[in-house]
Amino acid sequence: MGFFSDIFNRTGRVARGQANQAVGALEDATFEATVQQTIRDMKTELNNVVRSSASAMSNYNQLDSEYQKWVRQAAEWKARAVQALDAGNEDLAKKALARKGECDKQVTSLQSAIDSARQASETLKSQVGELKRKIDDGERTANTLIARKNAASAQRKVSEALAGVGNADNAFATLATFEKSVAKEEATAKAFGELASAGKDDGLEAEFAALQGATVDSELEELKRERRIGSVHIQKELPPASGH
Amino acid sequence: MSQNVLSQISELLAAKGYAVTESGAGSLRIQDTDSHLSIAAVIEGEIVFFSMTCATVAASALTPAILRKLLDANNGVSTSHFQIFESGDATTISLNNFCKLQEMGADDEDDILSCISFLLADVVTARDLLAADLA
């Protein structure tokens, strides 16, 4: 939604300065540039957020490192206090506990700062993700807008071209002419076919056809005769039945 | 870029046997050499818009019944769409189609050839649909 309003605000800004038709073409040319500029602006914003996020994460990491150092030292002083107590040196144990107390104070004072830094870092990371998603959406929307604008522009040009064509490119009339020429060619081909067969002696053709039939019949008889002879030979060669 | 695309489209269609001429800035006239049917193509950015003039009739000839046929989802013209263009007292009925090019690769070539094939097929259906009404 923000992307659309941003686009149309920018387009509006472009359009406001271009009231007459002479600059209409300029507006067309500017449209794509405006849309692309919006995407570039969003990417610049993303880079800024990524930089801020990196800075916040670095800040958090530094604080965390400092925090861990004090936690570690507090634990070390506690261990020393135990060691001193075990050795029966209460004074030394007290001194160690006093140092531990200083470390605990640092830990406590850093706790809220580190929580804030962690929250800031998480928020910025989430913003980076959201902004990347918006940029992807924006790019898709921008491509669609540009394609629609180009399609509308192409259609307008076709419309202008067709206005001057009149009846010159009438497809229905062209189809009718084409079909007539195809029908004429078919009729001509048919006429040639009839002419080609006009000189033939049908009786003679029939006699040759019968002759061809007779040849086939005689070949069939010959084949049958061969098959009968073959069958007799096979029967002669078979062994006598065993009686089982 | 448009001029480059225009040349590529011209070469593609010429290789497929169409007669192609430039009819203006970013515009082509594509003719099927068998039927002599003509298609106008306009390239605008990555969009190629194809249009075929079916017939030009008096504006008064376009009755509601004819307009209903043009818009009817079951009119048989499924891969292109009708549009009418008004010019004075005359109305041009056209069949249109368009595709969005990417990198002028194999898919784009297929899109372009398909658009043209669809128009050439649809115009026959359109003629059968409207011939009696426009006669």
Short mmCIF file of C-alpha atoms in Angstrom, two decimals:
data_model
loop_
_atom_site.label_atom_id
_atom_site.label_comp_id
_atom_site.label_asym_id
_atom_site.label_seq_id
_atom_site.Cartn_x
_atom_site.Cartn_y
_atom_site.Cartn_z
CA MET A 1 0.00 0.00 0.00
CA GLY A 2 2.84 2.35 0.96
CA PHE A 3 4.60 1.50 -2.26
CA PHE A 4 1.55 2.36 -4.37
CA SER A 5 0.94 5.64 -2.60
CA ASP A 6 4.60 6.51 -2.94
CA ILE A 7 4.57 5.73 -6.67
CA PHE A 8 1.42 7.74 -7.26
CA ASN A 9 2.66 10.65 -5.15
CA ARG A 10 5.78 10.78 -7.29
CA THR A 11 3.78 10.36 -10.50
CA GLY A 12 1.53 13.11 -9.25
CA ARG A 13 4.53 15.34 -8.68
CA VAL A 14 5.69 14.64 -12.23
CA ALA A 15 2.23 15.18 -13.64
CA ARG A 16 1.58 18.43 -11.77
CA GLY A 17 4.33 20.20 -13.68
CA GLN A 18 3.22 18.79 -17.02
CA ALA A 19 -0.26 19.95 -17.77
CA ASN A 20 -0.13 20.22 -21.54
CA GLN A 21 0.11 17.52 -24.18
CA ALA A 22 3.54 18.56 -25.38
CA VAL A 23 5.03 17.23 -22.19
CA GLY A 24 2.82 14.13 -22.17
CA ALA A 25 5.57 12.14 -23.85
CA LEU A 26 7.99 13.34 -21.20
CA GLU A 27 5.61 12.08 -18.54
CA ASP A 28 5.53 8.69 -20.27
CA ALA A 29 9.30 8.59 -20.37
CA THR A 30 9.49 9.69 -16.75
CA PHE A 31 7.06 7.08 -15.47
CA GLU A 32 9.44 4.15 -15.70
CA ALA A 33 12.31 6.25 -14.34
CA THR A 34 10.11 7.35 -11.42
CA VAL A 35 9.12 3.78 -10.59
CA GLN A 36 12.73 2.62 -10.81
CA GLN A 37 13.84 5.57 -8.66
CA THR A 38 11.33 4.56 -5.99
CA ILE A 39 12.88 1.10 -5.90
CA ARG A 40 16.38 2.62 -5.74
CA ASP A 41 15.25 4.87 -2.85
CA MET A 42 13.92 1.84 -1.00
CA LYS A 43 17.21 0.01 -1.55
CA THR A 44 19.13 3.01 -0.22
CA GLU A 45 16.88 2.98 2.84
CA LEU A 46 17.58 -0.74 3.20
CA ASN A 47 21.31 -0.09 3.09
CA ASN A 48 20.91 2.54 5.82
CA VAL A 49 18.94 0.16 7.99
CA VAL A 50 21.48 -2.61 7.36
CA ARG A 51 24.28 -0.20 8.42
CA SER A 52 22.34 0.81 11.54
CA SER A 53 21.64 -2.82 12.28
CA ALA A 54 25.31 -3.72 11.92
CA SER A 55 26.24 -0.83 14.22
CA ALA A 56 23.65 -1.90 16.81
CA MET A 57 24.87 -5.49 16.65
CA SER A 58 28.45 -4.33 17.07
CA ASN A 59 27.39 -2.24 20.08
CA TYR A 60 25.57 -5.21 21.56
CA ASN A 61 28.57 -7.48 20.99
CA GLN A 62 30.91 -5.00 22.73
CA LEU A 63 28.56 -4.65 25.69
CA ASP A 64 28.10 -8.40 25.88
CA SER A 65 31.84 -8.92 25.85
CA GLU A 66 32.23 -6.37 28.67
CA TYR A 67 29.34 -7.97 30.59
CA GLN A 68 30.80 -11.46 30.26
CA LYS A 69 34.17 -10.13 31.46
CA TRP A 70 32.63 -8.80 34.71
CA VAL A 71 30.58 -11.98 35.22
CA ARG A 72 33.75 -14.03 34.78
CA GLN A 73 35.71 -11.83 37.18
CA ALA A 74 32.93 -11.98 39.80
CA ALA A 75 33.07 -15.76 39.60
CA GLU A 76 36.85 -15.71 39.91
CA TRP A 77 36.75 -13.49 43.05
CA LYS A 78 34.15 -15.74 44.57
CA ALA A 79 36.40 -18.74 43.94
CA ARG A 80 39.30 -16.89 45.53
CA ALA A 81 37.18 -16.00 48.56
CA VAL A 82 36.35 -19.69 48.97
CA GLN A 83 40.01 -20.55 48.56
CA ALA A 84 41.02 -17.98 51.22
CA LEU A 85 38.31 -19.16 53.59
CA ASP A 86 39.41 -22.76 53.14
CA ALA A 87 42.93 -21.62 53.99
CA GLY A 88 41.58 -19.98 57.17
CA ASN A 89 42.38 -16.43 55.95
CA GLU A 90 39.12 -14.55 56.52
CA ASP A 91 40.64 -11.11 55.81
CA LEU A 92 41.74 -12.23 52.40
CA ALA A 93 38.34 -13.83 51.83
CA LYS A 94 36.65 -10.49 52.73
CA LYS A 95 38.90 -8.59 50.33
CA ALA A 96 38.08 -11.08 47.59
CA LEU A 97 34.34 -10.77 48.30
CA ALA A 98 34.67 -6.97 48.23
CA ARG A 99 36.23 -7.21 44.75
CA LYS A 100 33.47 -9.62 43.77
CA GLY A 101 30.94 -7.02 44.94
CA GLU A 102 32.51 -4.41 42.65
CA CYS A 103 32.30 -6.85 39.74
CA ASP A 104 28.62 -7.60 40.58
CA LYS A 105 27.89 -3.84 40.52
CA GLN A 106 29.36 -3.62 37.00
CA VAL A 107 27.31 -6.66 35.96
CA THR A 108 24.13 -5.05 37.30
CA SER A 109 24.83 -1.69 35.70
CA LEU A 110 25.56 -3.33 32.35
CA GLN A 111 22.48 -5.59 32.47
CA SER A 112 19.96 -2.93 31.44
CA ALA A 113 22.28 -1.52 28.76
CA ILE A 114 22.84 -4.94 27.27
CA ASP A 115 19.10 -5.71 27.27
CA SER A 116 18.41 -2.44 25.44
CA ALA A 117 21.19 -3.14 22.92
CA ARG A 118 19.88 -6.67 22.31
CA GLN A 119 16.36 -5.36 21.78
CA ALA A 120 17.59 -2.62 19.43
CA SER A 121 19.59 -5.17 17.45
CA GLU A 122 16.63 -7.57 17.17
CA THR A 123 14.30 -4.75 16.13
CA LEU A 124 16.70 -3.60 13.40
CA LYS A 125 17.18 -7.18 12.16
CA SER A 126 13.42 -7.54 11.92
CA GLN A 127 13.20 -4.21 10.09
CA VAL A 128 15.83 -5.36 7.59
CA GLY A 129 13.78 -8.50 6.86
CA GLU A 130 10.57 -6.49 6.51
CA LEU A 131 12.22 -3.93 4.25
CA LYS A 132 13.70 -6.65 2.03
CA ARG A 133 10.23 -8.19 1.68
CA LYS A 134 8.77 -4.78 0.82
CA ILE A 135 11.46 -4.20 -1.79
CA ASP A 136 10.74 -7.60 -3.39
CA ASP A 137 7.02 -6.75 -3.43
CA GLY A 138 7.83 -3.29 -4.75
CA GLU A 139 9.96 -4.63 -7.58
CA ARG A 140 7.23 -7.05 -8.61
CA THR A 141 4.64 -4.28 -8.48
CA ALA A 142 6.94 -1.91 -10.37
CA ASN A 143 7.50 -4.48 -13.12
CA THR A 144 3.76 -5.04 -13.39
CA LEU A 145 3.07 -1.31 -13.51
CA ILE A 146 5.69 -0.77 -16.19
CA ALA A 147 4.40 -3.72 -18.24
CA ARG A 148 0.83 -2.44 -17.98
CA LYS A 149 1.89 1.06 -18.96
CA ASN A 150 3.84 -0.33 -21.93
CA ALA A 151 0.92 -2.55 -22.99
CA ALA A 152 -1.44 0.43 -22.83
CA SER A 153 1.01 2.55 -24.80
CA ALA A 154 1.47 -0.18 -27.45
CA GLN A 155 -2.28 -0.55 -27.72
CA ARG A 156 -2.65 3.20 -28.20
CA LYS A 157 -0.09 3.11 -31.01
CA VAL A 158 -1.95 0.23 -32.67
CA SER A 159 -5.15 2.20 -32.33
CA GLU A 160 -3.54 5.21 -34.01
CA ALA A 161 -2.13 2.99 -36.76
CA LEU A 162 -5.49 1.30 -37.35
CA ALA A 163 -7.24 4.65 -37.64
CA GLY A 164 -5.20 5.33 -40.78
CA VAL A 165 -5.53 1.87 -42.26
CA GLY A 166 -9.20 2.05 -43.20
CA ASN A 167 -10.19 -1.03 -45.15
CA ALA A 168 -6.74 -1.81 -46.53
CA ASP A 169 -5.98 -4.66 -44.11
CA ASN A 170 -9.40 -6.23 -43.90
CA ALA A 171 -8.68 -9.82 -42.82
CA PHE A 172 -12.20 -11.09 -43.55
CA ALA A 173 -11.97 -9.80 -47.14
CA THR A 174 -8.43 -11.20 -47.49
CA LEU A 175 -9.65 -14.58 -46.24
CA ALA A 176 -12.50 -14.55 -48.79
CA THR A 177 -10.04 -13.76 -51.59
CA PHE A 178 -7.67 -16.48 -50.36
CA GLU A 179 -10.46 -19.04 -50.20
CA LYS A 180 -11.58 -18.13 -53.70
CA SER A 181 -8.03 -18.58 -55.01
CA VAL A 182 -7.73 -21.95 -53.20
CA ALA A 183 -11.10 -23.06 -54.63
CA LYS A 184 -9.95 -21.99 -58.07
CA GLU A 185 -6.71 -23.95 -57.72
CA GLU A 186 -8.65 -27.02 -56.56
CA ALA A 187 -11.01 -26.72 -59.53
CA THR A 188 -8.05 -26.36 -61.89
CA ALA A 189 -6.34 -29.41 -60.37
CA LYS A 190 -9.56 -31.40 -60.71
CA ALA A 191 -9.91 -30.32 -64.34
CA PHE A 192 -6.32 -31.39 -65.05
CA GLY A 193 -7.06 -34.76 -63.46
CA GLU A 194 -10.10 -35.24 -65.61
CA LEU A 195 -8.14 -34.23 -68.70
CA ALA A 196 -5.36 -36.65 -67.83
CA SER A 197 -7.74 -39.59 -67.55
CA ALA A 198 -9.84 -38.56 -70.56
CA GLY A 199 -7.61 -40.38 -73.13
CA LYS A 200 -7.56 -43.72 -71.32
CA ASP A 201 -9.35 -46.80 -72.78
CA ASP A 202 -11.46 -48.04 -69.85
CA GLY A 203 -12.07 -51.45 -71.49
CA LEU A 204 -8.37 -52.01 -71.97
CA GLU A 205 -7.68 -51.01 -68.36
CA ALA A 206 -10.31 -53.53 -67.18
CA GLU A 207 -8.73 -56.32 -69.24
CA PHE A 208 -5.31 -55.59 -67.71
CA ALA A 209 -6.86 -55.50 -64.27
CA ALA A 210 -8.45 -58.93 -64.86
CA LEU A 211 -5.11 -60.24 -66.08
CA GLN A 212 -3.50 -59.02 -62.89
CA GLY A 213 -6.24 -60.79 -60.91
CA ALA A 214 -5.59 -64.01 -62.84
CA THR A 215 -1.89 -63.82 -62.01
CA VAL A 216 -2.64 -63.51 -58.31
CA ASP A 217 -5.07 -66.46 -58.48
CA SER A 218 -2.54 -68.68 -60.17
CA GLU A 219 0.12 -67.72 -57.61
CA LEU A 220 -2.29 -68.66 -54.82
CA GLU A 221 -2.95 -72.07 -56.39
CA GLU A 222 0.78 -72.67 -56.73
CA LEU A 223 1.29 -71.80 -53.06
CA LYS A 224 -1.49 -74.18 -51.98
CA ARG A 225 0.05 -76.97 -54.04
CA GLU A 226 3.46 -76.43 -52.44
CA ARG A 227 1.95 -76.47 -48.96
CA ARG A 228 0.18 -79.81 -49.64
CA ILE A 229 3.41 -81.44 -50.87
CA GLY A 230 5.31 -80.18 -47.81
CA SER A 231 2.65 -81.56 -45.46
CA VAL A 232 2.93 -85.07 -47.02
CA HIS A 233 6.73 -85.03 -46.55
CA ILE A 234 6.45 -84.12 -42.89
CA GLN A 235 3.92 -86.91 -42.22
CA LYS A 236 6.23 -89.45 -43.83
CA GLU A 237 9.13 -88.48 -41.57
CA LEU A 238 7.18 -88.70 -38.27
CA PRO A 239 8.10 -91.79 -36.05
CA PRO A 240 5.38 -94.43 -35.40
CA ALA A 241 3.12 -93.93 -32.39
CA SER A 242 4.51 -95.55 -29.15
CA GLY A 243 1.09 -96.78 -27.94
CA HIS A 244 1.13 -94.73 -24.65
CA MET B 1 16.84 -1.87 -26.95
CA SER B 2 13.52 -1.66 -28.83
CA GLN B 3 15.28 -1.37 -32.18
CA ASN B 4 17.38 -4.41 -31.36
CA VAL B 5 14.29 -6.37 -30.33
CA LEU B 6 12.51 -5.20 -33.47
CA SER B 7 15.35 -6.58 -35.62
CA GLN B 8 15.38 -9.87 -33.73
CA ILE B 9 11.63 -10.29 -34.15
CA SER B 10 11.88 -9.42 -37.85
CA GLU B 11 14.61 -12.02 -38.36
CA LEU B 12 12.69 -14.67 -36.42
CA LEU B 13 9.50 -14.15 -38.43
CA ALA B 14 11.32 -13.91 -41.77
CA ALA B 15 13.01 -17.24 -40.97
CA LYS B 16 9.54 -18.72 -40.40
CA GLY B 17 8.37 -17.54 -43.81
CA TYR B 18 6.50 -14.36 -42.94
CA ALA B 19 6.98 -11.17 -44.92
CA VAL B 20 7.97 -8.50 -42.41
CA THR B 21 8.29 -4.76 -42.98
CA GLU B 22 8.87 -1.90 -40.56
CA SER B 23 5.79 0.27 -40.61
CA GLY B 24 6.97 2.97 -38.21
CA ALA B 25 9.00 3.53 -35.09
CA GLY B 26 8.76 0.32 -33.08
CA SER B 27 6.13 -1.09 -35.44
CA LEU B 28 6.08 -4.04 -37.81
CA ARG B 29 3.70 -5.25 -40.48
CA ILE B 30 3.74 -9.05 -40.59
CA GLN B 31 2.16 -10.82 -43.54
CA ASP B 32 1.43 -14.52 -43.94
CA THR B 33 2.69 -15.16 -47.47
CA ASP B 34 0.10 -17.85 -48.26
CA SER B 35 -3.09 -16.12 -47.19
CA HIS B 36 -1.76 -12.53 -47.32
CA LEU B 37 -3.33 -11.90 -43.90
CA SER B 38 -1.60 -8.97 -42.19
CA ILE B 39 -0.80 -8.42 -38.54
CA ALA B 40 0.43 -5.17 -37.00
CA ALA B 41 2.97 -5.46 -34.20
CA VAL B 42 4.03 -2.67 -31.86
CA ILE B 43 6.97 -3.02 -29.48
CA GLU B 44 6.86 -0.88 -26.36
CA GLY B 45 9.55 -1.69 -23.81
CA GLU B 46 9.28 -5.40 -23.16
CA ILE B 47 5.72 -5.61 -24.50
CA VAL B 48 4.91 -6.76 -28.04
CA PHE B 49 1.33 -6.04 -28.99
CA PHE B 50 -0.16 -7.80 -32.02
CA SER B 51 -3.30 -6.67 -33.79
CA MET B 52 -5.19 -7.89 -36.83
CA THR B 53 -7.91 -5.85 -38.48
CA CYS B 54 -10.86 -8.14 -39.09
CA ALA B 55 -13.18 -5.68 -40.77
CA THR B 56 -14.06 -2.02 -40.84
CA VAL B 57 -17.77 -1.34 -40.74
CA ALA B 58 -20.09 1.58 -40.23
CA ALA B 59 -20.45 2.33 -36.53
CA SER B 60 -24.19 1.74 -36.83
CA ALA B 61 -23.56 -1.82 -38.09
CA LEU B 62 -22.31 -2.90 -34.68
CA THR B 63 -25.58 -4.05 -33.16
CA PRO B 64 -25.90 -5.26 -29.57
CA ALA B 65 -26.20 -8.80 -30.95
CA ILE B 66 -22.83 -8.49 -32.68
CA LEU B 67 -21.22 -6.94 -29.63
CA ARG B 68 -22.60 -9.81 -27.55
CA LYS B 69 -20.92 -12.24 -29.95
CA LEU B 70 -17.63 -10.38 -29.64
CA LEU B 71 -17.74 -10.63 -25.84
CA ASP B 72 -19.27 -14.09 -25.52
CA ALA B 73 -16.92 -16.40 -23.60
CA ASN B 74 -18.09 -19.29 -25.77
CA ASN B 75 -17.65 -17.59 -29.12
CA GLY B 76 -14.76 -19.89 -30.05
CA VAL B 77 -12.13 -17.17 -30.06
CA SER B 78 -10.15 -18.29 -27.05
CA THR B 79 -6.54 -17.31 -27.64
CA SER B 80 -6.95 -13.71 -28.83
CA HIS B 81 -9.35 -10.95 -27.84
CA PHE B 82 -11.58 -8.64 -29.83
CA GLN B 83 -11.29 -4.86 -29.62
CA ILE B 84 -13.10 -2.19 -31.54
CA PHE B 85 -11.50 1.07 -32.64
CA GLU B 86 -13.66 4.05 -33.51
CA SER B 87 -12.57 6.37 -36.28
CA GLY B 88 -15.19 8.87 -37.34
CA ASP B 89 -18.26 6.99 -38.56
CA ALA B 90 -16.32 3.79 -39.05
CA THR B 91 -15.55 1.12 -36.53
CA THR B 92 -12.69 -1.29 -36.93
CA ILE B 93 -13.09 -4.73 -35.38
CA SER B 94 -9.72 -6.17 -34.51
CA LEU B 95 -8.27 -9.28 -32.94
CA ASN B 96 -5.44 -8.67 -30.51
CA ASN B 97 -2.85 -10.44 -28.48
CA PHE B 98 0.31 -9.49 -26.63
CA CYS B 99 3.28 -11.00 -24.87
CA LYS B 100 5.93 -9.77 -22.43
CA LEU B 101 9.47 -10.43 -23.53
CA GLN B 102 12.30 -11.35 -21.21
CA GLU B 103 15.74 -11.86 -22.78
CA MET B 104 14.59 -12.69 -26.31
CA GLY B 105 15.40 -16.35 -25.69
CA ALA B 106 13.64 -19.51 -26.87
CA ASP B 107 10.62 -18.87 -24.62
CA ASP B 108 10.16 -15.38 -26.06
CA GLU B 109 10.43 -16.69 -29.61
CA ASP B 110 7.79 -19.29 -28.81
CA ASP B 111 5.55 -16.59 -27.32
CA ILE B 112 5.86 -14.42 -30.42
CA LEU B 113 5.19 -17.25 -32.87
CA SER B 114 2.31 -18.49 -30.72
CA CYS B 115 0.69 -15.05 -30.64
CA ILE B 116 0.80 -14.90 -34.44
CA SER B 117 -0.43 -18.47 -34.88
CA PHE B 118 -3.29 -17.79 -32.47
CA LEU B 119 -4.31 -14.69 -34.41
CA LEU B 120 -4.21 -16.53 -37.75
CA ALA B 121 -6.32 -19.34 -36.33
CA ASP B 122 -8.71 -17.08 -34.45
CA VAL B 123 -9.41 -14.85 -37.42
CA VAL B 124 -10.96 -17.79 -39.27
CA THR B 125 -13.22 -18.48 -36.29
CA ALA B 126 -13.99 -14.77 -36.05
CA ARG B 127 -14.94 -14.62 -39.71
CA ASP B 128 -17.27 -17.63 -39.32
CA LEU B 129 -18.71 -16.01 -36.22
CA LEU B 130 -19.42 -12.61 -37.74
CA ALA B 131 -19.59 -13.09 -41.50
CA ALA B 132 -23.36 -13.49 -41.65
CA ASP B 133 -23.95 -10.44 -39.47
CA LEU B 134 -21.55 -8.18 -41.33
CA ALA B 135 -22.47 -9.30 -44.85
#
